[in-house]
Amino acid sequence: MPDYYTIENYPFNSESLRESVFIQVAHAHNHWVVISNYYPKTNEQFFDKWYIYDSMNNPKYYLNFVKNVLRKVSGGSRYIDITHVEVSKQHCTIDCGLFALGYALALAMDIDPGCLIFDQRKLRDEFNTIIENKTLFLFSHSLIDNYIPKYTEFNLDLN
């Protein structure tokens, strides 16, 4: 029986990814990011663009560490176009996983993670509440006034 608990062993059908939303929290060495083919500000019918949400806003740090996931979703292509969407930065080095979970849920709720500022002081307590009560809610946040999306596009060599 295959091991479906790791992204490396999951049986992807890259063609079906063009027809459905994909949101994945991915481990990037000692950091967590979100990889998705969905961006709430678009009305595209085919999901063949890829976006990354990173609470450090430092794509040079993590891109080499998520190539394993990107190889899976690229359908065997050597290159993939990635859009790094700028999000609010975390203030320490230990909350990236909670930020990534928040970004993933925001995407699933059709909210652009770039317009959110999570209340980092409440993240851990709210995550514990989610686990203890078996409920799901978006972490406490505020919205950026007059939000204008900022992003950087990359063409990444997957070799």
PDB file of N, CA and C in Angstrom, residues 21-127:
ATOM      1  N   VAL A  21      -9.072  22.977  -7.740  1.00  0.00           N
ATOM      2  CA  VAL A  21      -8.251  23.798  -6.860  1.00  0.00           C
ATOM      3  C   VAL A  21      -7.304  22.905  -6.059  1.00  0.00           C
ATOM      4  N   PHE A  22      -6.058  23.332  -5.968  1.00  0.00           N
ATOM      5  CA  PHE A  22      -5.033  22.615  -5.212  1.00  0.00           C
ATOM      6  C   PHE A  22      -4.443  23.593  -4.206  1.00  0.00           C
ATOM      7  N   ILE A  23      -4.509  23.243  -2.927  1.00  0.00           N
ATOM      8  CA  ILE A  23      -3.923  24.058  -1.864  1.00  0.00           C
ATOM      9  C   ILE A  23      -3.115  23.121  -0.980  1.00  0.00           C
ATOM     10  N   GLN A  24      -1.810  23.338  -0.886  1.00  0.00           N
ATOM     11  CA  GLN A  24      -0.941  22.420  -0.149  1.00  0.00           C
ATOM     12  C   GLN A  24      -0.011  23.198   0.773  1.00  0.00           C
ATOM     13  N   VAL A  25      -0.022  22.852   2.045  1.00  0.00           N
ATOM     14  CA  VAL A  25       0.983  23.368   2.971  1.00  0.00           C
ATOM     15  C   VAL A  25       2.208  22.476   2.797  1.00  0.00           C
ATOM     16  N   ALA A  26       3.339  23.074   2.470  1.00  0.00           N
ATOM     17  CA  ALA A  26       4.538  22.297   2.153  1.00  0.00           C
ATOM     18  C   ALA A  26       5.693  22.681   3.077  1.00  0.00           C
ATOM     19  N   HIS A  27       6.475  21.670   3.430  1.00  0.00           N
ATOM     20  CA  HIS A  27       7.641  21.888   4.277  1.00  0.00           C
ATOM     21  C   HIS A  27       8.830  22.263   3.398  1.00  0.00           C
ATOM     22  N   ALA A  28       9.476  23.358   3.746  1.00  0.00           N
ATOM     23  CA  ALA A  28      10.614  23.861   2.980  1.00  0.00           C
ATOM     24  C   ALA A  28      11.814  23.965   3.911  1.00  0.00           C
ATOM     25  N   HIS A  29      12.477  22.838   4.134  1.00  0.00           N
ATOM     26  CA  HIS A  29      13.635  22.722   5.033  1.00  0.00           C
ATOM     27  C   HIS A  29      13.179  22.937   6.470  1.00  0.00           C
ATOM     28  N   ASN A  30      13.312  24.113   7.036  1.00  0.00           N
ATOM     29  CA  ASN A  30      12.812  24.366   8.396  1.00  0.00           C
ATOM     30  C   ASN A  30      11.772  25.480   8.375  1.00  0.00           C
ATOM     31  N   HIS A  31      10.962  25.474   7.333  1.00  0.00           N
ATOM     32  CA  HIS A  31       9.974  26.519   7.129  1.00  0.00           C
ATOM     33  C   HIS A  31       8.751  25.915   6.441  1.00  0.00           C
ATOM     34  N   TRP A  32       7.578  26.522   6.623  1.00  0.00           N
ATOM     35  CA  TRP A  32       6.336  26.058   5.997  1.00  0.00           C
ATOM     36  C   TRP A  32       5.791  27.144   5.078  1.00  0.00           C
ATOM     37  N   VAL A  33       5.367  26.753   3.882  1.00  0.00           N
ATOM     38  CA  VAL A  33       4.778  27.663   2.904  1.00  0.00           C
ATOM     39  C   VAL A  33       3.519  27.013   2.337  1.00  0.00           C
ATOM     40  N   VAL A  34       2.735  27.796   1.612  1.00  0.00           N
ATOM     41  CA  VAL A  34       1.560  27.272   0.920  1.00  0.00           C
ATOM     42  C   VAL A  34       1.794  27.373  -0.575  1.00  0.00           C
ATOM     43  N   ILE A  35       1.534  26.267  -1.263  1.00  0.00           N
ATOM     44  CA  ILE A  35       1.607  26.211  -2.718  1.00  0.00           C
ATOM     45  C   ILE A  35       0.180  25.971  -3.213  1.00  0.00           C
ATOM     46  N   SER A  36      -0.241  26.773  -4.184  1.00  0.00           N
ATOM     47  CA  SER A  36      -1.607  26.638  -4.676  1.00  0.00           C
ATOM     48  C   SER A  36      -1.689  27.022  -6.146  1.00  0.00           C
ATOM     49  N   ASN A  37      -2.687  26.486  -6.808  1.00  0.00           N
ATOM     50  CA  ASN A  37      -2.965  26.903  -8.173  1.00  0.00           C
ATOM     51  C   ASN A  37      -4.172  27.849  -8.191  1.00  0.00           C
ATOM     52  N   TYR A  38      -4.502  28.393  -7.040  1.00  0.00           N
ATOM     53  CA  TYR A  38      -5.672  29.260  -6.909  1.00  0.00           C
ATOM     54  C   TYR A  38      -5.275  30.607  -6.317  1.00  0.00           C
ATOM     55  N   TYR A  39      -5.825  31.648  -6.927  1.00  0.00           N
ATOM     56  CA  TYR A  39      -5.646  33.001  -6.409  1.00  0.00           C
ATOM     57  C   TYR A  39      -7.014  33.661  -6.434  1.00  0.00           C
ATOM     58  N   PRO A  40      -7.524  34.096  -5.294  1.00  0.00           N
ATOM     59  CA  PRO A  40      -8.909  34.577  -5.213  1.00  0.00           C
ATOM     60  C   PRO A  40      -9.256  35.743  -6.133  1.00  0.00           C
ATOM     61  N   LYS A  41      -8.309  36.500  -6.590  1.00  0.00           N
ATOM     62  CA  LYS A  41      -8.600  37.679  -7.408  1.00  0.00           C
ATOM     63  C   LYS A  41      -8.812  37.346  -8.885  1.00  0.00           C
ATOM     64  N   THR A  42      -8.658  36.091  -9.268  1.00  0.00           N
ATOM     65  CA  THR A  42      -8.824  35.720 -10.675  1.00  0.00           C
ATOM     66  C   THR A  42     -10.119  34.937 -10.848  1.00  0.00           C
ATOM     67  N   ASN A  43     -10.615  34.945 -12.043  1.00  0.00           N
ATOM     68  CA  ASN A  43     -11.806  34.159 -12.366  1.00  0.00           C
ATOM     69  C   ASN A  43     -11.467  33.112 -13.408  1.00  0.00           C
ATOM     70  N   GLU A  44     -10.259  32.592 -13.343  1.00  0.00           N
ATOM     71  CA  GLU A  44      -9.811  31.632 -14.338  1.00  0.00           C
ATOM     72  C   GLU A  44     -10.547  30.308 -14.181  1.00  0.00           C
ATOM     73  N   GLN A  45     -10.829  29.671 -15.306  1.00  0.00           N
ATOM     74  CA  GLN A  45     -11.485  28.372 -15.284  1.00  0.00           C
ATOM     75  C   GLN A  45     -10.475  27.237 -15.224  1.00  0.00           C
ATOM     76  N   PHE A  46      -9.256  27.505 -15.695  1.00  0.00           N
ATOM     77  CA  PHE A  46      -8.218  26.491 -15.621  1.00  0.00           C
ATOM     78  C   PHE A  46      -7.177  26.943 -14.615  1.00  0.00           C
ATOM     79  N   PHE A  47      -6.761  26.030 -13.794  1.00  0.00           N
ATOM     80  CA  PHE A  47      -5.863  26.353 -12.694  1.00  0.00           C
ATOM     81  C   PHE A  47      -4.439  25.918 -13.042  1.00  0.00           C
ATOM     82  N   ASP A  48      -3.825  26.600 -14.004  1.00  0.00           N
ATOM     83  CA  ASP A  48      -2.486  26.195 -14.417  1.00  0.00           C
ATOM     84  C   ASP A  48      -1.422  27.227 -14.070  1.00  0.00           C
ATOM     85  N   LYS A  49      -1.770  28.188 -13.226  1.00  0.00           N
ATOM     86  CA  LYS A  49      -0.774  29.114 -12.674  1.00  0.00           C
ATOM     87  C   LYS A  49      -0.518  28.688 -11.240  1.00  0.00           C
ATOM     88  N   TRP A  50       0.695  28.906 -10.766  1.00  0.00           N
ATOM     89  CA  TRP A  50       1.064  28.456  -9.418  1.00  0.00           C
ATOM     90  C   TRP A  50       1.487  29.635  -8.558  1.00  0.00           C
ATOM     91  N   TYR A  51       1.001  29.623  -7.327  1.00  0.00           N
ATOM     92  CA  TYR A  51       1.235  30.705  -6.372  1.00  0.00           C
ATOM     93  C   TYR A  51       1.847  30.144  -5.098  1.00  0.00           C
ATOM     94  N   ILE A  52       2.720  30.945  -4.486  1.00  0.00           N
ATOM     95  CA  ILE A  52       3.314  30.560  -3.210  1.00  0.00           C
ATOM     96  C   ILE A  52       3.102  31.690  -2.218  1.00  0.00           C
ATOM     97  N   TYR A  53       2.708  31.287  -1.010  1.00  0.00           N
ATOM     98  CA  TYR A  53       2.465  32.223   0.085  1.00  0.00           C
ATOM     99  C   TYR A  53       3.431  31.859   1.202  1.00  0.00           C
ATOM    100  N   ASP A  54       4.247  32.823   1.620  1.00  0.00           N
ATOM    101  CA  ASP A  54       5.340  32.573   2.552  1.00  0.00           C
ATOM    102  C   ASP A  54       5.422  33.694   3.572  1.00  0.00           C
ATOM    103  N   SER A  55       5.305  33.368   4.845  1.00  0.00           N
ATOM    104  CA  SER A  55       5.282  34.388   5.901  1.00  0.00           C
ATOM    105  C   SER A  55       6.628  35.073   6.119  1.00  0.00           C
ATOM    106  N   MET A  56       7.686  34.616   5.464  1.00  0.00           N
ATOM    107  CA  MET A  56       8.968  35.334   5.516  1.00  0.00           C
ATOM    108  C   MET A  56       9.140  36.222   4.281  1.00  0.00           C
ATOM    109  N   ASN A  57       8.289  36.025   3.263  1.00  0.00           N
ATOM    110  CA  ASN A  57       8.395  36.761   1.995  1.00  0.00           C
ATOM    111  C   ASN A  57       9.811  36.704   1.444  1.00  0.00           C
ATOM    112  N   ASN A  58      10.377  35.511   1.449  1.00  0.00           N
ATOM    113  CA  ASN A  58      11.759  35.330   1.019  1.00  0.00           C
ATOM    114  C   ASN A  58      11.858  34.130   0.078  1.00  0.00           C
ATOM    115  N   PRO A  59      11.430  34.279  -1.175  1.00  0.00           N
ATOM    116  CA  PRO A  59      11.433  33.135  -2.088  1.00  0.00           C
ATOM    117  C   PRO A  59      12.812  32.544  -2.360  1.00  0.00           C
ATOM    118  N   LYS A  60      13.858  33.333  -2.257  1.00  0.00           N
ATOM    119  CA  LYS A  60      15.191  32.786  -2.498  1.00  0.00           C
ATOM    120  C   LYS A  60      15.549  31.740  -1.448  1.00  0.00           C
ATOM    121  N   TYR A  61      14.956  31.861  -0.264  1.00  0.00           N
ATOM    122  CA  TYR A  61      15.236  30.906   0.801  1.00  0.00           C
ATOM    123  C   TYR A  61      14.562  29.559   0.539  1.00  0.00           C
ATOM    124  N   TYR A  62      13.296  29.553   0.198  1.00  0.00           N
ATOM    125  CA  TYR A  62      12.547  28.292   0.191  1.00  0.00           C
ATOM    126  C   TYR A  62      12.371  27.630  -1.171  1.00  0.00           C
ATOM    127  N   LEU A  63      12.551  28.353  -2.283  1.00  0.00           N
ATOM    128  CA  LEU A  63      12.208  27.758  -3.579  1.00  0.00           C
ATOM    129  C   LEU A  63      12.926  26.444  -3.859  1.00  0.00           C
ATOM    130  N   ASN A  64      14.200  26.339  -3.527  1.00  0.00           N
ATOM    131  CA  ASN A  64      14.910  25.082  -3.775  1.00  0.00           C
ATOM    132  C   ASN A  64      14.391  23.940  -2.909  1.00  0.00           C
ATOM    133  N   PHE A  65      13.808  24.271  -1.751  1.00  0.00           N
ATOM    134  CA  PHE A  65      13.336  23.233  -0.842  1.00  0.00           C
ATOM    135  C   PHE A  65      11.940  22.712  -1.182  1.00  0.00           C
ATOM    136  N   VAL A  66      11.198  23.399  -2.044  1.00  0.00           N
ATOM    137  CA  VAL A  66       9.864  22.911  -2.418  1.00  0.00           C
ATOM    138  C   VAL A  66       9.833  22.380  -3.845  1.00  0.00           C
ATOM    139  N   LYS A  67      10.997  22.190  -4.430  1.00  0.00           N
ATOM    140  CA  LYS A  67      11.037  21.655  -5.794  1.00  0.00           C
ATOM    141  C   LYS A  67      10.386  20.281  -5.891  1.00  0.00           C
ATOM    142  N   ASN A  68      10.453  19.474  -4.830  1.00  0.00           N
ATOM    143  CA  ASN A  68       9.842  18.148  -4.881  1.00  0.00           C
ATOM    144  C   ASN A  68       8.338  18.245  -5.121  1.00  0.00           C
ATOM    145  N   VAL A  69       7.677  19.205  -4.488  1.00  0.00           N
ATOM    146  CA  VAL A  69       6.240  19.392  -4.696  1.00  0.00           C
ATOM    147  C   VAL A  69       5.992  19.974  -6.081  1.00  0.00           C
ATOM    148  N   LEU A  70       6.794  20.946  -6.465  1.00  0.00           N
ATOM    149  CA  LEU A  70       6.599  21.590  -7.758  1.00  0.00           C
ATOM    150  C   LEU A  70       6.834  20.625  -8.915  1.00  0.00           C
ATOM    151  N   ARG A  71       7.754  19.683  -8.755  1.00  0.00           N
ATOM    152  CA  ARG A  71       7.958  18.664  -9.792  1.00  0.00           C
ATOM    153  C   ARG A  71       6.690  17.829  -9.967  1.00  0.00           C
ATOM    154  N   LYS A  72       6.041  17.516  -8.867  1.00  0.00           N
ATOM    155  CA  LYS A  72       4.815  16.707  -8.922  1.00  0.00           C
ATOM    156  C   LYS A  72       3.704  17.428  -9.669  1.00  0.00           C
ATOM    157  N   VAL A  73       3.528  18.706  -9.399  1.00  0.00           N
ATOM    158  CA  VAL A  73       2.411  19.428  -9.988  1.00  0.00           C
ATOM    159  C   VAL A  73       2.701  19.949 -11.392  1.00  0.00           C
ATOM    160  N   SER A  74       3.960  19.951 -11.798  1.00  0.00           N
ATOM    161  CA  SER A  74       4.328  20.518 -13.097  1.00  0.00           C
ATOM    162  C   SER A  74       4.043  19.569 -14.256  1.00  0.00           C
ATOM    163  N   GLY A  75       3.739  18.337 -13.962  1.00  0.00           N
ATOM    164  CA  GLY A  75       3.463  17.388 -15.036  1.00  0.00           C
ATOM    165  C   GLY A  75       4.703  16.953 -15.790  1.00  0.00           C
ATOM    166  N   GLY A  76       5.862  17.025 -15.154  1.00  0.00           N
ATOM    167  CA  GLY A  76       7.099  16.584 -15.780  1.00  0.00           C
ATOM    168  C   GLY A  76       7.867  17.681 -16.498  1.00  0.00           C
ATOM    169  N   SER A  77       7.364  18.887 -16.494  1.00  0.00           N
ATOM    170  CA  SER A  77       8.081  19.992 -17.135  1.00  0.00           C
ATOM    171  C   SER A  77       9.353  20.306 -16.361  1.00  0.00           C
ATOM    172  N   ARG A  78      10.356  20.757 -17.082  1.00  0.00           N
ATOM    173  CA  ARG A  78      11.604  21.131 -16.418  1.00  0.00           C
ATOM    174  C   ARG A  78      11.471  22.487 -15.726  1.00  0.00           C
ATOM    175  N   TYR A  79      10.629  23.361 -16.269  1.00  0.00           N
ATOM    176  CA  TYR A  79      10.455  24.708 -15.727  1.00  0.00           C
ATOM    177  C   TYR A  79       9.011  24.899 -15.282  1.00  0.00           C
ATOM    178  N   ILE A  80       8.843  25.751 -14.293  1.00  0.00           N
ATOM    179  CA  ILE A  80       7.499  26.100 -13.835  1.00  0.00           C
ATOM    180  C   ILE A  80       7.484  27.581 -13.495  1.00  0.00           C
ATOM    181  N   ASP A  81       6.391  28.227 -13.871  1.00  0.00           N
ATOM    182  CA  ASP A  81       6.208  29.636 -13.514  1.00  0.00           C
ATOM    183  C   ASP A  81       5.549  29.698 -12.147  1.00  0.00           C
ATOM    184  N   ILE A  82       6.136  30.477 -11.259  1.00  0.00           N
ATOM    185  CA  ILE A  82       5.663  30.623  -9.881  1.00  0.00           C
ATOM    186  C   ILE A  82       5.409  32.104  -9.626  1.00  0.00           C
ATOM    187  N   THR A  83       4.308  32.401  -8.958  1.00  0.00           N
ATOM    188  CA  THR A  83       4.037  33.754  -8.505  1.00  0.00           C
ATOM    189  C   THR A  83       4.100  33.764  -6.987  1.00  0.00           C
ATOM    190  N   HIS A  84       5.047  34.511  -6.449  1.00  0.00           N
ATOM    191  CA  HIS A  84       5.152  34.658  -4.998  1.00  0.00           C
ATOM    192  C   HIS A  84       4.278  35.846  -4.608  1.00  0.00           C
ATOM    193  N   VAL A  85       3.200  35.569  -3.836  1.00  0.00           N
ATOM    194  CA  VAL A  85       2.287  36.618  -3.393  1.00  0.00           C
ATOM    195  C   VAL A  85       2.781  37.131  -2.037  1.00  0.00           C
ATOM    196  N   GLU A  86       3.018  38.424  -1.950  1.00  0.00           N
ATOM    197  CA  GLU A  86       3.497  39.000  -0.699  1.00  0.00           C
ATOM    198  C   GLU A  86       2.383  38.984   0.342  1.00  0.00           C
ATOM    199  N   VAL A  87       2.717  38.504   1.529  1.00  0.00           N
ATOM    200  CA  VAL A  87       1.778  38.422   2.653  1.00  0.00           C
ATOM    201  C   VAL A  87       2.403  39.107   3.859  1.00  0.00           C
ATOM    202  N   SER A  88       1.609  39.314   4.919  1.00  0.00           N
ATOM    203  CA  SER A  88       2.172  39.940   6.114  1.00  0.00           C
ATOM    204  C   SER A  88       3.228  39.025   6.708  1.00  0.00           C
ATOM    205  N   LYS A  89       4.315  39.623   7.189  1.00  0.00           N
ATOM    206  CA  LYS A  89       5.449  38.847   7.695  1.00  0.00           C
ATOM    207  C   LYS A  89       5.245  38.431   9.141  1.00  0.00           C
ATOM    208  N   GLN A  90       5.746  37.247   9.440  1.00  0.00           N
ATOM    209  CA  GLN A  90       5.761  36.795  10.832  1.00  0.00           C
ATOM    210  C   GLN A  90       6.858  37.545  11.575  1.00  0.00           C
ATOM    211  N   HIS A  91       6.722  37.659  12.896  1.00  0.00           N
ATOM    212  CA  HIS A  91       7.676  38.444  13.684  1.00  0.00           C
ATOM    213  C   HIS A  91       8.702  37.593  14.420  1.00  0.00           C
ATOM    214  N   CYS A  92       8.629  36.296  14.283  1.00  0.00           N
ATOM    215  CA  CYS A  92       9.632  35.415  14.891  1.00  0.00           C
ATOM    216  C   CYS A  92       9.821  34.244  13.937  1.00  0.00           C
ATOM    217  N   THR A  93      10.600  33.280  14.335  1.00  0.00           N
ATOM    218  CA  THR A  93      10.911  32.189  13.412  1.00  0.00           C
ATOM    219  C   THR A  93      10.149  30.903  13.694  1.00  0.00           C
ATOM    220  N   ILE A  94       9.202  30.896  14.641  1.00  0.00           N
ATOM    221  CA  ILE A  94       8.572  29.623  14.996  1.00  0.00           C
ATOM    222  C   ILE A  94       7.094  29.510  14.615  1.00  0.00           C
ATOM    223  N   ASP A  95       6.501  30.542  14.048  1.00  0.00           N
ATOM    224  CA  ASP A  95       5.074  30.513  13.763  1.00  0.00           C
ATOM    225  C   ASP A  95       4.722  30.305  12.294  1.00  0.00           C
ATOM    226  N   CYS A  96       5.695  29.976  11.464  1.00  0.00           N
ATOM    227  CA  CYS A  96       5.440  29.867  10.027  1.00  0.00           C
ATOM    228  C   CYS A  96       4.384  28.815   9.706  1.00  0.00           C
ATOM    229  N   GLY A  97       4.352  27.721  10.446  1.00  0.00           N
ATOM    230  CA  GLY A  97       3.351  26.685  10.195  1.00  0.00           C
ATOM    231  C   GLY A  97       1.945  27.175  10.453  1.00  0.00           C
ATOM    232  N   LEU A  98       1.768  27.970  11.503  1.00  0.00           N
ATOM    233  CA  LEU A  98       0.450  28.523  11.796  1.00  0.00           C
ATOM    234  C   LEU A  98       0.043  29.551  10.740  1.00  0.00           C
ATOM    235  N   PHE A  99       0.980  30.366  10.310  1.00  0.00           N
ATOM    236  CA  PHE A  99       0.690  31.301   9.233  1.00  0.00           C
ATOM    237  C   PHE A  99       0.285  30.530   7.974  1.00  0.00           C
ATOM    238  N   ALA A 100       1.020  29.470   7.634  1.00  0.00           N
ATOM    239  CA  ALA A 100       0.705  28.680   6.441  1.00  0.00           C
ATOM    240  C   ALA A 100      -0.699  28.077   6.544  1.00  0.00           C
ATOM    241  N   LEU A 101      -1.061  27.557   7.717  1.00  0.00           N
ATOM    242  CA  LEU A 101      -2.412  27.019   7.894  1.00  0.00           C
ATOM    243  C   LEU A 101      -3.459  28.114   7.703  1.00  0.00           C
ATOM    244  N   GLY A 102      -3.172  29.298   8.209  1.00  0.00           N
ATOM    245  CA  GLY A 102      -4.088  30.422   8.029  1.00  0.00           C
ATOM    246  C   GLY A 102      -4.228  30.818   6.571  1.00  0.00           C
ATOM    247  N   TYR A 103      -3.115  30.867   5.833  1.00  0.00           N
ATOM    248  CA  TYR A 103      -3.168  31.195   4.406  1.00  0.00           C
ATOM    249  C   TYR A 103      -3.964  30.137   3.641  1.00  0.00           C
ATOM    250  N   ALA A 104      -3.736  28.865   3.955  1.00  0.00           N
ATOM    251  CA  ALA A 104      -4.433  27.783   3.260  1.00  0.00           C
ATOM    252  C   ALA A 104      -5.945  27.884   3.490  1.00  0.00           C
ATOM    253  N   LEU A 105      -6.356  28.118   4.725  1.00  0.00           N
ATOM    254  CA  LEU A 105      -7.780  28.245   5.012  1.00  0.00           C
ATOM    255  C   LEU A 105      -8.358  29.490   4.336  1.00  0.00           C
ATOM    256  N   ALA A 106      -7.628  30.590   4.341  1.00  0.00           N
ATOM    257  CA  ALA A 106      -8.100  31.798   3.659  1.00  0.00           C
ATOM    258  C   ALA A 106      -8.357  31.505   2.179  1.00  0.00           C
ATOM    259  N   LEU A 107      -7.426  30.814   1.525  1.00  0.00           N
ATOM    260  CA  LEU A 107      -7.624  30.458   0.116  1.00  0.00           C
ATOM    261  C   LEU A 107      -8.874  29.608  -0.061  1.00  0.00           C
ATOM    262  N   ALA A 108      -9.056  28.638   0.818  1.00  0.00           N
ATOM    263  CA  ALA A 108     -10.233  27.768   0.734  1.00  0.00           C
ATOM    264  C   ALA A 108     -11.531  28.553   0.946  1.00  0.00           C
ATOM    265  N   MET A 109     -11.439  29.673   1.641  1.00  0.00           N
ATOM    266  CA  MET A 109     -12.599  30.532   1.892  1.00  0.00           C
ATOM    267  C   MET A 109     -12.713  31.646   0.848  1.00  0.00           C
ATOM    268  N   ASP A 110     -11.878  31.598  -0.200  1.00  0.00           N
ATOM    269  CA  ASP A 110     -11.870  32.587  -1.281  1.00  0.00           C
ATOM    270  C   ASP A 110     -11.443  33.967  -0.789  1.00  0.00           C
ATOM    271  N   ILE A 111     -10.491  33.993   0.126  1.00  0.00           N
ATOM    272  CA  ILE A 111      -9.934  35.233   0.656  1.00  0.00           C
ATOM    273  C   ILE A 111      -8.468  35.307   0.239  1.00  0.00           C
ATOM    274  N   ASP A 112      -8.047  36.444  -0.264  1.00  0.00           N
ATOM    275  CA  ASP A 112      -6.646  36.637  -0.642  1.00  0.00           C
ATOM    276  C   ASP A 112      -5.802  36.752   0.630  1.00  0.00           C
ATOM    277  N   PRO A 113      -4.888  35.809   0.885  1.00  0.00           N
ATOM    278  CA  PRO A 113      -4.061  35.882   2.095  1.00  0.00           C
ATOM    279  C   PRO A 113      -3.225  37.157   2.187  1.00  0.00           C
ATOM    280  N   GLY A 114      -2.956  37.777   1.055  1.00  0.00           N
ATOM    281  CA  GLY A 114      -2.160  38.995   1.054  1.00  0.00           C
ATOM    282  C   GLY A 114      -2.837  40.170   1.741  1.00  0.00           C
ATOM    283  N   CYS A 115      -4.155  40.133   1.853  1.00  0.00           N
ATOM    284  CA  CYS A 115      -4.869  41.265   2.473  1.00  0.00           C
ATOM    285  C   CYS A 115      -5.044  41.082   3.975  1.00  0.00           C
ATOM    286  N   LEU A 116      -4.569  39.962   4.530  1.00  0.00           N
ATOM    287  CA  LEU A 116      -4.753  39.653   5.945  1.00  0.00           C
ATOM    288  C   LEU A 116      -3.516  39.986   6.771  1.00  0.00           C
ATOM    289  N   ILE A 117      -3.747  40.458   7.974  1.00  0.00           N
ATOM    290  CA  ILE A 117      -2.682  40.584   8.965  1.00  0.00           C
ATOM    291  C   ILE A 117      -3.137  39.771  10.164  1.00  0.00           C
ATOM    292  N   PHE A 118      -2.525  38.600  10.342  1.00  0.00           N
ATOM    293  CA  PHE A 118      -2.892  37.746  11.468  1.00  0.00           C
ATOM    294  C   PHE A 118      -2.385  38.344  12.774  1.00  0.00           C
ATOM    295  N   ASP A 119      -3.175  38.193  13.828  1.00  0.00           N
ATOM    296  CA  ASP A 119      -2.755  38.623  15.162  1.00  0.00           C
ATOM    297  C   ASP A 119      -1.864  37.526  15.726  1.00  0.00           C
ATOM    298  N   GLN A 120      -0.580  37.680  15.556  1.00  0.00           N
ATOM    299  CA  GLN A 120       0.377  36.619  15.884  1.00  0.00           C
ATOM    300  C   GLN A 120       0.348  36.243  17.364  1.00  0.00           C
ATOM    301  N   ARG A 121      -0.035  37.167  18.225  1.00  0.00           N
ATOM    302  CA  ARG A 121      -0.100  36.860  19.661  1.00  0.00           C
ATOM    303  C   ARG A 121      -1.183  35.832  19.984  1.00  0.00           C
ATOM    304  N   LYS A 122      -2.186  35.716  19.111  1.00  0.00           N
ATOM    305  CA  LYS A 122      -3.317  34.819  19.369  1.00  0.00           C
ATOM    306  C   LYS A 122      -3.241  33.492  18.612  1.00  0.00           C
ATOM    307  N   LEU A 123      -2.304  33.364  17.691  1.00  0.00           N
ATOM    308  CA  LEU A 123      -2.271  32.192  16.808  1.00  0.00           C
ATOM    309  C   LEU A 123      -2.248  30.867  17.560  1.00  0.00           C
ATOM    310  N   ARG A 124      -1.341  30.716  18.498  1.00  0.00           N
ATOM    311  CA  ARG A 124      -1.197  29.427  19.186  1.00  0.00           C
ATOM    312  C   ARG A 124      -2.426  29.076  20.017  1.00  0.00           C
ATOM    313  N   ASP A 125      -2.970  30.039  20.747  1.00  0.00           N
ATOM    314  CA  ASP A 125      -4.173  29.767  21.533  1.00  0.00           C
ATOM    315  C   ASP A 125      -5.351  29.412  20.627  1.00  0.00           C
ATOM    316  N   GLU A 126      -5.494  30.130  19.527  1.00  0.00           N
ATOM    317  CA  GLU A 126      -6.594  29.838  18.614  1.00  0.00           C
ATOM    318  C   GLU A 126      -6.414  28.484  17.935  1.00  0.00           C
ATOM    319  N   PHE A 127      -5.181  28.124  17.597  1.00  0.00           N
ATOM    320  CA  PHE A 127      -4.937  26.804  17.026  1.00  0.00           C
ATOM    321  C   PHE A 127      -5.306  25.713  18.035  1.00  0.00           C
TER     322      PHE A 127
END
